[in-house]
XYZ file of C-alpha atoms in Angstrom:
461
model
C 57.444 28.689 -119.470
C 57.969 28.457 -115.768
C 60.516 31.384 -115.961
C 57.632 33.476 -117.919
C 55.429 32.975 -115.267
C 57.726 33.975 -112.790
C 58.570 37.090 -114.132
C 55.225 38.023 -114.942
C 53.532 40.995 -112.695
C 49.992 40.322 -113.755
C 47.677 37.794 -116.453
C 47.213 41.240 -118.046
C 50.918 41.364 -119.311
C 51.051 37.446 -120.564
C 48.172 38.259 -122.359
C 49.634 41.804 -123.803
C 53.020 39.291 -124.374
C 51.579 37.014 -126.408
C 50.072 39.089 -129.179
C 53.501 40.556 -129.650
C 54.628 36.893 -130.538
C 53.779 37.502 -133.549
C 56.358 37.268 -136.154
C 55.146 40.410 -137.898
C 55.920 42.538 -134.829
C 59.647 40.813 -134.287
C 61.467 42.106 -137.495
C 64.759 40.798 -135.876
C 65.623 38.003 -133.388
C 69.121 36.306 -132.797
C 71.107 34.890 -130.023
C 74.377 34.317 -128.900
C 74.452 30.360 -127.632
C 78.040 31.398 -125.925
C 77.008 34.084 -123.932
C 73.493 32.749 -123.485
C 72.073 36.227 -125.012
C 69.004 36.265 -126.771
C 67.767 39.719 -128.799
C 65.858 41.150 -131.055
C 63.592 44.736 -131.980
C 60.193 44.792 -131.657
C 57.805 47.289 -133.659
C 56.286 49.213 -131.082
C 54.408 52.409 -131.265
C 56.852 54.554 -131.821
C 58.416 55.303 -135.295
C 61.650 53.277 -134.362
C 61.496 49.390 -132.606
C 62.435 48.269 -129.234
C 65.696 46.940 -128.805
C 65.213 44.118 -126.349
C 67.862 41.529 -124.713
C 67.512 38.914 -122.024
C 70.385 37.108 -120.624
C 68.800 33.579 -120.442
C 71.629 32.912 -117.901
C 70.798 34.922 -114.877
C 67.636 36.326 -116.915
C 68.514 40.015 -116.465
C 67.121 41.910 -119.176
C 66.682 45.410 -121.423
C 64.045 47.205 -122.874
C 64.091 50.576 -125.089
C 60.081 50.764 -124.754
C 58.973 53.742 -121.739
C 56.911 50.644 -120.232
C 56.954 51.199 -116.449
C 56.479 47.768 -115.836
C 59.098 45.617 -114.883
C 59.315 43.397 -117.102
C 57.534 44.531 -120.086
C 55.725 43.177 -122.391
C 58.140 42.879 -124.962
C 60.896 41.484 -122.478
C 58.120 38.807 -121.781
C 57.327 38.113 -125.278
C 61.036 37.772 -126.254
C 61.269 35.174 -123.578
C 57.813 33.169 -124.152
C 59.155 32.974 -128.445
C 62.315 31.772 -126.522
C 60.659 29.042 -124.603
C 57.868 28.252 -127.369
C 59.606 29.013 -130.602
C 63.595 28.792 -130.644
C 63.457 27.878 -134.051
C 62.402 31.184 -134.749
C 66.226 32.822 -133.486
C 69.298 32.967 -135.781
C 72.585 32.441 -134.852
C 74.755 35.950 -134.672
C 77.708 36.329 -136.329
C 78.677 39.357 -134.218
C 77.212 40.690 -131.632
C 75.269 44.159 -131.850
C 76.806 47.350 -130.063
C 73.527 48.266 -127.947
C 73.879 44.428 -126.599
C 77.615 44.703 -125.718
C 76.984 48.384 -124.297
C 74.239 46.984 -122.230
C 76.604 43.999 -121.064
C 79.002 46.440 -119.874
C 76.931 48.285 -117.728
C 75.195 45.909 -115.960
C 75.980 43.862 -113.104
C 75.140 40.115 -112.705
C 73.385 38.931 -110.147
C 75.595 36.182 -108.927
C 79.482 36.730 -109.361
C 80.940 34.037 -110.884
C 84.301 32.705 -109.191
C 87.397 32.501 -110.578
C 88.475 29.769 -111.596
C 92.228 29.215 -109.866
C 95.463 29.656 -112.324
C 97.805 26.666 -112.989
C 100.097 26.486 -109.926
C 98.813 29.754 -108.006
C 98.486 27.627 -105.159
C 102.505 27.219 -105.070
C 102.839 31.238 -105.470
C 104.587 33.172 -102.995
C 102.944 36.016 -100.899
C 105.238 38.257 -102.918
C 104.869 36.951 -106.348
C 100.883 37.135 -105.824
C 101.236 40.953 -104.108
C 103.016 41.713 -107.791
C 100.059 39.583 -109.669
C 97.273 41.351 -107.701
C 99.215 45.100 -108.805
C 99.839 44.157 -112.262
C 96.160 43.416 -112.533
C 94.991 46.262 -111.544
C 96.741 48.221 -113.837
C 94.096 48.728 -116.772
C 94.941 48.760 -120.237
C 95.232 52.406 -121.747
C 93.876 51.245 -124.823
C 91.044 49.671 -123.174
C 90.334 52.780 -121.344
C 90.694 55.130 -124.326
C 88.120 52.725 -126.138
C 85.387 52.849 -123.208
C 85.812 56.606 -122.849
C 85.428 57.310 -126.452
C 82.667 55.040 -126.337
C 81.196 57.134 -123.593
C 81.858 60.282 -125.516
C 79.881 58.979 -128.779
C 76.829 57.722 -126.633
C 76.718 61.246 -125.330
C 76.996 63.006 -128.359
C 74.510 60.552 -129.991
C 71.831 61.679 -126.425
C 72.639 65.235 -127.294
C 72.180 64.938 -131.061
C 68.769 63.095 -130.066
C 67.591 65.214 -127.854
C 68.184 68.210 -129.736
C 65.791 66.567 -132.499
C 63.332 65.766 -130.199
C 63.077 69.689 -128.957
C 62.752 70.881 -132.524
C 59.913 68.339 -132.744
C 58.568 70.050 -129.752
C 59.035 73.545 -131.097
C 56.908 72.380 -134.024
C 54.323 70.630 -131.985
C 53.568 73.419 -130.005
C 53.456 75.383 -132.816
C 50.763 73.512 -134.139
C 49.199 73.419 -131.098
C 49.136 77.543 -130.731
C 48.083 77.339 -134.829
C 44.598 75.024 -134.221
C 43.476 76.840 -131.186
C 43.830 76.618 -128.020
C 40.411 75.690 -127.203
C 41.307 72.589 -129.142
C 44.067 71.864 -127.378
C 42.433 71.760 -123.733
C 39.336 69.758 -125.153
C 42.101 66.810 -126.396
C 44.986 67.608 -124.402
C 45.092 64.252 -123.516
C 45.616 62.324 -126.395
C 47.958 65.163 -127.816
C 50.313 65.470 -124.958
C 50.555 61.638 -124.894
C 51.910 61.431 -128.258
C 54.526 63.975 -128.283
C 55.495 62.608 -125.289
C 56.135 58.592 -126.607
C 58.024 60.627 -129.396
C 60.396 62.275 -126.866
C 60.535 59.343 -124.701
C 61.821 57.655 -128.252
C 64.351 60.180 -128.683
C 65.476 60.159 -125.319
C 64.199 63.332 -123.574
C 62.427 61.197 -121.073
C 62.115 63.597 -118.302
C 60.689 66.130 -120.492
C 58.480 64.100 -121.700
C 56.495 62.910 -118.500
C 56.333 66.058 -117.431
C 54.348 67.223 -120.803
C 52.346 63.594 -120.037
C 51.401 65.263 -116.357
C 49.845 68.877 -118.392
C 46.344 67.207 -118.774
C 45.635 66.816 -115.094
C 47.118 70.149 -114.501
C 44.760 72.001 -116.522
C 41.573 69.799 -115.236
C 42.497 70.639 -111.565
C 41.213 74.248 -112.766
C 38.251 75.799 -113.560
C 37.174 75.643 -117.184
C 37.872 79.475 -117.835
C 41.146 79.344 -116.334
C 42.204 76.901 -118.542
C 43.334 78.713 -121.872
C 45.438 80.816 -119.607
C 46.993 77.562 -117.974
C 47.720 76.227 -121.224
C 50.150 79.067 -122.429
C 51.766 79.251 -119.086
C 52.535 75.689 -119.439
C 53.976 75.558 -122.876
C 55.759 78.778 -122.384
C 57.645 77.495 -119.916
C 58.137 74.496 -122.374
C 59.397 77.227 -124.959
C 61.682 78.881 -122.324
C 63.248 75.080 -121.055
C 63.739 74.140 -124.576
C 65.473 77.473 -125.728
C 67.363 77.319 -122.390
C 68.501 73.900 -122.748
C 69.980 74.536 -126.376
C 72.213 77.571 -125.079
C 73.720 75.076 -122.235
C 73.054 71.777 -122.908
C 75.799 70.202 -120.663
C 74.401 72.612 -117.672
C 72.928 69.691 -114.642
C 70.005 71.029 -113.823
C 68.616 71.443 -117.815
C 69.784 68.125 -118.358
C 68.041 66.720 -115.499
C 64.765 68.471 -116.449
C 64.949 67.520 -119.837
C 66.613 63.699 -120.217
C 67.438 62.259 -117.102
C 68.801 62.886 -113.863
C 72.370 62.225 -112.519
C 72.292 59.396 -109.616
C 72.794 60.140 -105.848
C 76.106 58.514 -105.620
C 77.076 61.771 -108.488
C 75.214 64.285 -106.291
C 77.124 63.481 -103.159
C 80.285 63.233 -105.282
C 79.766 66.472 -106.542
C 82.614 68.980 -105.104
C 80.265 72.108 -106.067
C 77.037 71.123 -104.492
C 75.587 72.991 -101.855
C 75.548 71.577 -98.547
C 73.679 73.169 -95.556
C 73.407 71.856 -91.768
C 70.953 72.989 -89.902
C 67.373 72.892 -88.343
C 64.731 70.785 -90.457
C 61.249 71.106 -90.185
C 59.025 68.301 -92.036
C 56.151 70.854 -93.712
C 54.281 68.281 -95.405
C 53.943 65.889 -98.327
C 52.841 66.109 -101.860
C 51.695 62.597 -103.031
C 50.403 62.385 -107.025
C 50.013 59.115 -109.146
C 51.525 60.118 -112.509
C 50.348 58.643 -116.180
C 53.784 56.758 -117.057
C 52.454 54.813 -113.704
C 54.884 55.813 -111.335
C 54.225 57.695 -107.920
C 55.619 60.842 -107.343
C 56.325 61.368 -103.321
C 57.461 65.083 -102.682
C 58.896 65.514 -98.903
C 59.063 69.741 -98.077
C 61.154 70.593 -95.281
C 61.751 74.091 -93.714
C 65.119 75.196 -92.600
C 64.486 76.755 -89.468
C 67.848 78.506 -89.166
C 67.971 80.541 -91.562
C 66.905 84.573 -91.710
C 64.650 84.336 -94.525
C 62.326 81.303 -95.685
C 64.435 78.181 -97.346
C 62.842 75.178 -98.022
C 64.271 71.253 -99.127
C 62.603 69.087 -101.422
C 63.117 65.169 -100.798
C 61.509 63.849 -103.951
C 61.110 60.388 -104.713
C 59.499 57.980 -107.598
C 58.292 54.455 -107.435
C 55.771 52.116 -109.494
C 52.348 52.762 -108.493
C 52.037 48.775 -108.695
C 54.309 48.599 -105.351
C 51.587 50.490 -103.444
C 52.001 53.127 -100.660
C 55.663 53.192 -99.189
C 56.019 53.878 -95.275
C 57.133 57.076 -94.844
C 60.717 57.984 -93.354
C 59.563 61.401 -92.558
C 56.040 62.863 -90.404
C 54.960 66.226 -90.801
C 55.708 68.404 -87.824
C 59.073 66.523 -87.416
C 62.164 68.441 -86.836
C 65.782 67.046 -86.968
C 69.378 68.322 -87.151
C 70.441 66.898 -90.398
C 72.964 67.633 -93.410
C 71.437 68.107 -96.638
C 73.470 68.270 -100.336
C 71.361 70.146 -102.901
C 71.153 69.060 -106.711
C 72.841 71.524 -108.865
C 70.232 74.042 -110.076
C 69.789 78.089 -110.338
C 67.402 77.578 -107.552
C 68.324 74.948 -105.338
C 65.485 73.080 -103.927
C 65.954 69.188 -104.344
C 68.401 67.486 -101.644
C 69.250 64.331 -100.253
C 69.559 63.410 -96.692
C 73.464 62.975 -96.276
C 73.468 63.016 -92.078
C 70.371 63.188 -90.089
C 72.231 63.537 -86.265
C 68.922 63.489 -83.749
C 65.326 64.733 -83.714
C 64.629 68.211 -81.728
C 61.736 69.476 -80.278
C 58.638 71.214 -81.556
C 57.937 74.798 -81.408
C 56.721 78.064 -83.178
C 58.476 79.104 -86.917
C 61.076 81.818 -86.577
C 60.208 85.065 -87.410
C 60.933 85.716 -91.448
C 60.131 89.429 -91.774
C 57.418 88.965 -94.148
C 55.774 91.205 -97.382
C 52.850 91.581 -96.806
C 52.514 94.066 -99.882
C 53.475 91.298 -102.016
C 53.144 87.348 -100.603
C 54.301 85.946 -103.797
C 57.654 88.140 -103.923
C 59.498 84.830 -103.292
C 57.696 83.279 -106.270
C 58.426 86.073 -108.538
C 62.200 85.984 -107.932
C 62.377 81.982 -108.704
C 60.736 82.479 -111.729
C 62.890 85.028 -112.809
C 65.953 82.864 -111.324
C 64.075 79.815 -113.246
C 61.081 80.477 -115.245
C 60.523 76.635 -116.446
C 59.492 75.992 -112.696
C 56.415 75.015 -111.752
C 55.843 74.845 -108.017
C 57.219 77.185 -106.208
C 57.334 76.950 -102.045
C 55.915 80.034 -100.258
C 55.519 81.465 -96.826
C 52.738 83.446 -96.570
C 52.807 86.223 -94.412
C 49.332 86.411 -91.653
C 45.977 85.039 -93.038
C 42.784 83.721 -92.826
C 41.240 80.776 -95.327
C 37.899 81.914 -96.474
C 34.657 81.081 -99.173
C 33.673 82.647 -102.018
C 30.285 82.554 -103.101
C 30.887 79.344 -105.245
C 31.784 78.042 -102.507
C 35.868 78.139 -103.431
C 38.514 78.169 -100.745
C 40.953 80.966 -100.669
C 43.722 82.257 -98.537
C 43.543 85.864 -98.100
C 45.902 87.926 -96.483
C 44.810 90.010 -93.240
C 47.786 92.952 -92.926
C 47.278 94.058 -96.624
C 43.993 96.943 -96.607
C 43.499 95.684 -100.565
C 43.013 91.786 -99.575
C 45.145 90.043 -101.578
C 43.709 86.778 -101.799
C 44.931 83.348 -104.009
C 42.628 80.014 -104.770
C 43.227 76.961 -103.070
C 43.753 73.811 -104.881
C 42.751 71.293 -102.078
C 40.049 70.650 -100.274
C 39.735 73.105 -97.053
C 38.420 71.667 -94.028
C 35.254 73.492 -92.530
C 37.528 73.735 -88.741
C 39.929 76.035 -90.676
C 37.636 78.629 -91.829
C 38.455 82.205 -90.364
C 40.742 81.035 -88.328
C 43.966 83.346 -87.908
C 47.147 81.988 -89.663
C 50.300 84.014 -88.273
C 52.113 82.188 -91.143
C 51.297 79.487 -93.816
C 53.743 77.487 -95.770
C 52.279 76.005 -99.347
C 53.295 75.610 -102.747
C 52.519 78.686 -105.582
C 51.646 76.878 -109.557
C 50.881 80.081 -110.829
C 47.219 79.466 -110.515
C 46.535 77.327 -107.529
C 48.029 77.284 -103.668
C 48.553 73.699 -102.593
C 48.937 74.172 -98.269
C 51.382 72.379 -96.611
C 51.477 73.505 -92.945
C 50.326 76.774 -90.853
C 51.091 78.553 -87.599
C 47.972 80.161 -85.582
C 47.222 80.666 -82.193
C 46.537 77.015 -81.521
C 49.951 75.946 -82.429
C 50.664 74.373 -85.600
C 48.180 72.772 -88.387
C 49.332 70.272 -90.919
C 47.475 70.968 -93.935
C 48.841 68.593 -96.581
């Protein structure tokens, strides 16, 4: 019990952990007294059970569920029947693949020391040299087994997947067939549920991102909402479709199960790596439903002809609270960035940051001032599944409607272009002239990051 309560984040979770104690939930529960393994499947709310396993050993553990909470429930509740009810396990007579592939890939806490050979210690330096090479020669067979086991686990993601988007396909279907007035009034509780579906059948970053559509379409205006709706599960449609013609392609993959580590990214002989001049624009900070925190870093490369921007993106549980930040807006550093694979590279990672440099004004891009969302248009032809899409707005002014709306509006073009604003504008920025403005384009709202004017530069974010 003291282990329980150890592991425990909150009263909330020993009190969610106990009602899944009951037998009814726990089809399934065996152990592995050699190993010290314990495992079993829990009926959750999705239409297959949670595979759970805790190593009672070390207590390292594994659940299927999309919990964000570390440990979950289940992982608590397989532990508390442990401590309370061990009765209630059956010795295995083999044990399951998901537990062995899960033993494989993790790493214990503690390595556990070898214990020392019969007579090593009278081994010469030469005889344990040829020991210490014939031991790290691998087994071919052993190799051939974990790579075919590795091939089959990612045919079995693709097969899944590919279920899970025809489920999609149909749900949006439905969704087009009942109305889309419907739809926005409960997209809430709709987009939830396809999503624990997906999350089931392993699309997981597909899924939170249909999770986040709710709070999209309440950040607008109640008429612009229909509109918002197709635009966001067209560009559902387009992933999906996209995703089926390359499925192996990084980027797809990454947008629609999950995303390849940094240690692959830096590995990655093809990814695009750029040293130059980096400007910290600003920071996009939004709590997301799955309860994670998504922290969005945009940085301005300052060397180039025509606008480039970085994104430094980063997740963690919204439990942890705010992180300190390694980067302030208006910073600017000499640093080497590698960019994820993608048709429009914008995600990197930091690979050398070499010294800060000194402020000053934003190079001189050449802007269009016939059309300030050319750059937009091309990455959505580039990448039409995109959502945000980094701008630099050519001169402007920020200005209210009569509802008392902020907009950007652009001062060199005679017909006005102007485009909402998503945040709130404050009242010291009204009129004032904006040589240049860097924000982010949704299709339907600008979100500012940072602006040049005549009184030097003005973090907006």
């Amino acid at each position: 019990m003291k282990t329980i309560e150890a592991l425990a984040p909150d009263q909330a979770s020993l009190s969610s952990a106990s009602k899944l104690t009951k037998q009814s939930n726990w089809p399934r529960l065996e152990k592995n007294e050699q190993l010290a393994l314990i495992w079993g499947e829990c009926q959750g709310s999705g239409s297959n059970p949670y595979r759970v396993v805790v190593d009672t050993g070390d207590h390292g553990y594994k659940c299927t569920c999309p919990s964000r909470k570390f440990p979950c429930k289940h992982t608590l509740a397989l532990m508390w029947i442990a401590a309370t009810a061990p009765a209630s396990f059956t010795a295995a007579g083999s044990t399951p693949e998901w537990v062995n592939d899960w033993l494989g890939r993790r790493r214990k806490t503690a390595a556990q020391p070898a214990a020392p050979a019969p007579g090593a210690a009278g081994k010469s330096i030469g005889e344990a040299a040829r020991d210490d090479e014939n031991a790290a020669v691998e087994d071919p067979a052993a190799i051939e087994r974990r790579e075919a086991a590795q091939r089959k686990r990612a045919e079995d993601t693709r097969s899944s997947v590919s279920a899970a988007l025809d489920e999609l396909d149909q749900w949006i279907s439905d969704q087009l067939r009942l109305g889309l007035a419907g739809f926005v009034d409960n997209s809430s509780d709709r987009c939830r549920r396809i999503a624990a579906r997906l999350v089931d059948m392993k699309a997981t970053a597909l899924a939170g991102r249909i999770d986040e559509i709710p709070s999209r379409l309440m950040g607008l205006r109640s008429e612009e909402r229909p509109d918002a709706a197709i635009r966001e599960l067209g560009k559902l449609v387009l992933l999906a479709k996209a995703w089926r013609s390359t499925p192996d392609d990084a980027e797809l993959r990454r947008l629609v199960s999950t995303s390849e580590s940094r240690e692959q990214v830096l590995a990655n002989p093809d990814a695009i790596q750029v040293e130059s001049i980096w400007e910290v624009l600003g920071e996009k900070i939004e709590t997301r439903r799955d309860g994670l925190v998504s922290h969005s870093t945009w940085l301005l490369d300052l060397n180039s002809a025509a606008p480039q921007f970085a994104l430094l993106l980063d997740y963690f549980p919204a439990s942890a609270g705010r992180r300190s930040n390694a980067f302030t807006s208006g910073d600017r550093f000499d640093a080497r960035l590698v960019f994820y694979p993608a048709r429009q590279p914008l995600r990197a990672l930091v690979v050398e940051r070499k010294g800060d440099i000194p402020s000053g004004q934003w190079p001189d891009f050449g802007f269009d001032a016939a059309d300030p969302l050319a750059a937009h248009v091309a990455c959505q032809d580039t990448a039409p599944w995109l959502t945000d899409c980094p701008v630099m707005l050519p001169p402007g002014a920020i200005l209210l409607d009569d509802r008392g709306e902020a907009w950007w509006q652009s001062t060199d073009d005679p017909h006005g272009i102007a485009l909402p604003i998503a945040d709130t504008v404050s009242p010291t920025l009204l009129g004032l002239d904006l040589a240049a403005t860097a924000a982010l384009w949704s299709g339907s709202r600008l979100h500012l990051l940072a602006a040049q004017s005549g009184f030097g530069r003005l973090d907006l974010s």
